[in-house]
Short mmCIF file of C-alpha atoms in Angstrom, two decimals:
data_model
loop_
_atom_site.label_atom_id
_atom_site.label_comp_id
_atom_site.label_asym_id
_atom_site.label_seq_id
_atom_site.Cartn_x
_atom_site.Cartn_y
_atom_site.Cartn_z
CA UNK A 165 -114.96 81.79 -64.00
CA UNK A 166 -114.38 82.90 -67.60
CA UNK A 167 -110.90 82.49 -69.05
CA UNK A 168 -110.49 86.25 -69.52
CA UNK A 169 -111.50 86.90 -65.90
CA UNK A 170 -109.12 84.18 -64.71
CA UNK A 171 -106.27 85.70 -66.69
CA UNK A 172 -106.93 89.15 -65.20
CA UNK A 173 -107.00 87.67 -61.69
CA UNK A 174 -103.70 85.88 -62.29
CA UNK A 175 -102.08 89.05 -63.68
CA UNK A 176 -103.27 91.10 -60.69
CA UNK A 177 -101.98 88.43 -58.30
CA UNK A 178 -98.58 88.45 -59.99
CA UNK A 179 -98.45 92.26 -59.80
CA UNK A 180 -99.34 92.25 -56.09
CA UNK A 181 -96.79 89.53 -55.30
CA UNK A 182 -94.08 91.28 -57.32
CA UNK A 183 -94.79 94.60 -55.60
CA UNK A 184 -94.73 92.90 -52.21
CA UNK A 185 -91.37 91.28 -52.92
CA UNK A 186 -89.97 94.59 -54.21
CA UNK A 187 -91.11 96.45 -51.10
CA UNK A 188 -89.68 93.74 -48.83
CA UNK A 189 -86.33 93.78 -50.62
CA UNK A 190 -86.20 97.59 -50.53
CA UNK A 191 -87.16 97.76 -46.87
CA UNK A 192 -84.37 95.34 -45.95
CA UNK A 193 -81.70 97.07 -48.02
CA UNK A 194 -80.12 99.46 -45.54
CA UNK A 195 -76.93 100.11 -43.58
CA UNK A 196 -76.90 98.15 -40.33
CA UNK A 197 -75.63 99.61 -37.07
CA UNK A 198 -72.20 98.26 -36.08
CA UNK A 199 -70.91 97.70 -32.53
CA UNK A 200 -73.53 99.82 -30.77
CA UNK A 201 -74.83 97.41 -28.12
CA UNK A 202 -72.84 99.09 -25.34
CA UNK A 203 -74.34 102.47 -26.27
CA UNK A 204 -77.87 101.06 -26.15
CA UNK A 205 -77.39 99.86 -22.59
CA UNK A 206 -78.00 102.04 -19.56
CA UNK A 207 -75.02 103.38 -17.61
CA UNK A 208 -74.63 105.15 -14.28
CA UNK A 209 -75.25 108.49 -15.99
CA UNK A 210 -77.67 107.61 -18.82
CA UNK A 211 -80.81 105.48 -18.79
CA UNK A 212 -81.57 104.05 -22.24
CA UNK A 213 -85.18 103.12 -22.92
CA UNK A 214 -87.05 101.93 -26.01
CA UNK A 215 -90.14 104.07 -26.61
CA UNK A 216 -92.81 103.96 -29.30
CA UNK A 217 -90.98 106.63 -31.30
CA UNK A 218 -87.51 105.07 -31.06
CA UNK A 219 -84.93 105.26 -28.26
CA UNK A 220 -84.76 107.66 -25.31
CA UNK A 221 -81.37 108.55 -23.77
CA UNK A 222 -82.22 110.05 -20.39
CA UNK A 223 -79.26 111.70 -18.69
CA UNK A 224 -78.87 114.11 -15.80
CA UNK A 225 -80.33 117.04 -17.72
CA UNK A 226 -83.92 118.12 -17.15
CA UNK A 227 -84.46 121.25 -19.25
CA UNK A 228 -82.98 120.52 -22.67
CA UNK A 229 -83.69 117.76 -25.18
CA UNK A 230 -82.32 116.94 -28.62
CA UNK A 231 -84.41 115.06 -31.17
CA UNK A 232 -82.45 113.21 -33.85
CA UNK A 233 -83.52 112.21 -37.38
CA UNK A 234 -81.32 109.39 -38.77
CA UNK A 235 -79.84 109.27 -42.27
CA UNK A 236 -81.74 107.66 -45.13
CA UNK A 237 -81.61 103.85 -45.22
CA UNK A 238 -79.47 103.77 -42.07
CA UNK A 239 -80.48 101.76 -39.02
CA UNK A 240 -81.32 104.42 -36.45
CA UNK A 241 -79.36 102.78 -33.64
CA UNK A 242 -76.16 103.60 -35.56
CA UNK A 243 -76.37 107.04 -33.91
CA UNK A 244 -76.53 105.69 -30.36
CA UNK A 245 -72.85 106.51 -29.59
CA UNK A 246 -73.36 110.16 -30.47
CA UNK A 247 -76.58 110.53 -28.49
CA UNK A 248 -75.48 108.64 -25.42
CA UNK A 249 -72.48 110.97 -25.17
CA UNK A 250 -74.72 114.03 -25.41
CA UNK A 251 -77.12 112.65 -22.79
CA UNK A 252 -74.23 111.99 -20.42
CA UNK A 253 -73.33 115.68 -20.68
CA UNK A 254 -76.74 117.10 -19.88
CA UNK A 255 -78.87 116.97 -23.03
CA UNK A 256 -81.53 114.26 -23.04
CA UNK A 257 -81.80 112.70 -26.50
CA UNK A 258 -84.55 111.08 -28.53
CA UNK A 259 -83.41 108.91 -31.44
CA UNK A 260 -86.43 108.74 -33.73
CA UNK A 261 -87.24 105.65 -35.77
CA UNK A 262 -88.45 106.43 -39.29
CA UNK A 263 -90.85 104.50 -41.55
CA UNK A 264 -88.82 102.36 -43.97
CA UNK A 265 -85.76 104.13 -42.51
CA UNK A 266 -86.54 107.24 -44.54
CA UNK A 267 -87.17 110.50 -42.68
CA UNK A 268 -89.12 111.80 -45.66
CA UNK A 269 -91.97 109.60 -44.41
CA UNK A 270 -91.62 110.85 -40.83
CA UNK A 271 -90.73 114.51 -41.05
CA UNK A 272 -93.19 115.44 -38.30
CA UNK A 273 -92.03 112.77 -35.83
CA UNK A 274 -90.74 115.55 -33.58
CA UNK A 275 -94.33 116.56 -32.83
CA UNK A 276 -94.98 113.43 -30.79
CA UNK A 277 -92.02 114.02 -28.48
CA UNK A 278 -92.62 117.76 -28.04
CA UNK A 279 -96.26 117.10 -27.16
CA UNK A 280 -95.43 114.36 -24.63
CA UNK A 281 -92.37 115.63 -22.75
CA UNK A 282 -92.17 118.92 -20.77
CA UNK A 283 -88.72 120.27 -21.69
CA UNK A 284 -88.14 124.00 -21.79
CA UNK A 285 -85.84 123.77 -24.82
CA UNK A 286 -85.99 121.43 -27.81
CA UNK A 287 -83.16 121.08 -30.31
CA UNK A 288 -83.44 119.21 -33.59
CA UNK A 289 -80.62 117.41 -35.39
CA UNK A 290 -80.34 115.08 -38.33
CA UNK A 291 -77.87 113.33 -40.58
CA UNK A 292 -77.98 113.43 -44.38
CA UNK A 293 -81.62 112.91 -45.51
CA UNK A 294 -82.63 113.03 -41.87
CA UNK A 295 -80.99 116.44 -41.60
CA UNK A 296 -82.80 117.72 -44.68
CA UNK A 297 -86.14 116.64 -43.21
CA UNK A 298 -85.21 118.12 -39.83
CA UNK A 299 -84.45 121.42 -41.57
CA UNK A 300 -87.77 121.39 -43.40
CA UNK A 301 -89.58 120.65 -40.14
CA UNK A 302 -87.71 123.52 -38.47
CA UNK A 303 -88.65 125.89 -41.30
CA UNK A 304 -92.34 125.24 -40.55
CA UNK A 305 -92.13 124.90 -36.75
CA UNK A 306 -89.47 127.38 -35.70
CA UNK A 307 -91.42 128.52 -32.67
CA UNK A 308 -91.08 125.10 -31.09
CA UNK A 309 -87.30 124.85 -31.40
CA UNK A 310 -84.21 126.37 -29.78
CA UNK A 311 -81.67 125.21 -32.35
CA UNK A 312 -80.95 123.04 -35.40
CA UNK A 313 -77.88 120.89 -36.16
CA UNK A 314 -77.38 119.62 -39.70
CA UNK A 315 -74.88 116.76 -40.04
CA UNK A 316 -73.78 116.41 -43.68
CA UNK A 317 -77.14 117.97 -44.56
CA UNK A 318 -78.75 121.19 -45.72
CA UNK A 319 -82.19 122.81 -45.89
CA UNK A 320 -84.21 122.84 -49.08
CA UNK A 321 -86.71 125.43 -47.86
CA UNK A 322 -86.10 129.06 -46.96
CA UNK A 323 -85.37 129.47 -43.25
CA UNK A 324 -83.33 132.65 -43.38
CA UNK A 325 -85.62 134.26 -40.81
CA UNK A 326 -85.13 131.51 -38.21
CA UNK A 327 -84.66 132.97 -34.72
CA UNK A 328 -82.65 130.00 -33.41
CA UNK A 329 -79.03 128.99 -34.14
CA UNK A 330 -78.39 126.74 -37.12
CA UNK A 331 -75.13 124.76 -37.22
CA UNK A 332 -73.81 122.86 -40.25
CA UNK A 333 -71.30 120.07 -39.58
CA UNK A 334 -69.67 118.16 -42.43
CA UNK A 335 -66.44 116.29 -43.08
CA UNK A 336 -63.90 117.49 -45.59
CA UNK A 337 -63.57 113.86 -46.78
CA UNK A 338 -67.32 113.45 -47.32
CA UNK A 339 -67.87 111.84 -50.71
CA UNK A 340 -71.65 111.55 -50.45
CA UNK A 341 -73.02 115.02 -49.74
CA UNK A 342 -73.62 117.17 -52.81
CA UNK A 343 -71.29 120.15 -52.28
CA UNK A 344 -73.18 122.42 -54.66
CA UNK A 345 -76.48 121.76 -52.88
CA UNK A 346 -74.75 122.15 -49.53
CA UNK A 347 -73.57 125.59 -50.63
CA UNK A 348 -77.09 126.42 -51.80
CA UNK A 349 -78.33 125.28 -48.40
CA UNK A 350 -76.07 127.77 -46.65
CA UNK A 351 -77.94 130.55 -48.46
CA UNK A 352 -81.29 129.23 -47.19
CA UNK A 353 -80.14 129.37 -43.55
CA UNK A 354 -79.85 132.48 -41.35
CA UNK A 355 -76.86 134.68 -42.17
CA UNK A 356 -75.32 133.98 -38.75
CA UNK A 357 -75.52 130.20 -39.08
CA UNK A 358 -72.31 128.36 -38.20
CA UNK A 359 -70.43 126.13 -40.64
CA UNK A 360 -68.03 123.57 -39.19
CA UNK A 361 -65.92 121.51 -41.55
CA UNK A 362 -64.51 118.53 -39.69
CA UNK A 363 -60.97 117.94 -40.87
CA UNK A 364 -60.49 114.31 -41.80
CA UNK A 365 -64.17 113.47 -41.31
CA UNK A 366 -66.40 111.75 -43.83
CA UNK A 367 -70.12 111.09 -44.30
CA UNK A 368 -70.61 107.78 -42.51
CA UNK A 369 -68.64 108.56 -39.37
CA UNK A 370 -71.45 110.61 -37.84
CA UNK A 371 -72.90 107.20 -37.10
CA UNK A 372 -71.60 103.68 -36.58
CA UNK A 373 -72.63 101.69 -39.63
CA UNK A 374 -69.38 100.99 -41.45
CA UNK A 375 -68.49 102.35 -44.87
CA UNK A 376 -71.01 104.01 -47.17
CA UNK A 377 -70.97 103.66 -50.93
CA UNK A 378 -69.34 106.65 -52.58
CA UNK A 379 -67.96 108.08 -49.36
CA UNK A 380 -64.42 109.34 -48.92
CA UNK A 381 -61.82 107.72 -46.67
CA UNK A 382 -61.65 109.44 -43.30
CA UNK A 383 -58.38 110.49 -41.70
CA UNK A 384 -59.90 110.37 -38.22
CA UNK A 385 -61.73 107.65 -36.31
CA UNK A 386 -65.50 107.53 -35.84
CA UNK A 387 -64.92 108.21 -32.14
CA UNK A 388 -63.04 111.40 -32.96
CA UNK A 389 -65.78 112.57 -35.32
CA UNK A 390 -68.47 111.84 -32.72
CA UNK A 391 -66.55 113.82 -30.10
CA UNK A 392 -66.04 116.81 -32.39
CA UNK A 393 -69.75 116.75 -33.19
CA UNK A 394 -70.74 116.49 -29.53
CA UNK A 395 -68.40 119.36 -28.66
CA UNK A 396 -69.95 121.59 -31.34
CA UNK A 397 -73.48 120.83 -30.20
CA UNK A 398 -72.64 121.46 -26.54
CA UNK A 399 -71.00 124.81 -27.36
CA UNK A 400 -74.19 125.99 -29.01
CA UNK A 401 -76.64 124.59 -26.47
CA UNK A 402 -74.66 125.91 -23.50
CA UNK A 403 -73.82 129.32 -24.95
#
């Protein structure tokens, strides 16, 4: 092998190894779920099952299902408390696992569930980046959905003509969501969309993954924020 060829091979090897290390480091840099084991275990009212797409919370309901897109760089099981509570009250839930924990790489994950399971109504929800991707999916697939819930999130595509209810939920102590873009997102949603500001709530407390960089300090507990969120979703689904 010529010296010049050897040098090129060594440079390419270094580039590949460096890229591999960078990807590995990035993929492992995320917020871990905290104290969720109990919510990932089956109860008398909810059967929890790992499926290819993520986690299925199968409660007493048979007609309605909610598909959930997790926040960016957040371990998806952090949302188990929220979804197990919803399943226990009649809405089966699918917690969808995203590639590299970024919903931008899995925006169409809802398709797999809708095509496999025979529910009469499908609702879509998402937190932060997951909510933005859920909104963009809903803008393109409105005929498949019965409602959209955006947790500390907003659409970036026009969905003003959506025929299903759109509900925004966000904490008044949220230090992560961009308020200007959130306001812009309101204008992209139907005029009758609902906006719920959770008093004392912050960004991270929609899940169970501890504190998030840049977030505000909540005046309520995660359990209280989960319950307020569950209540809002149930009001819409059961109306």
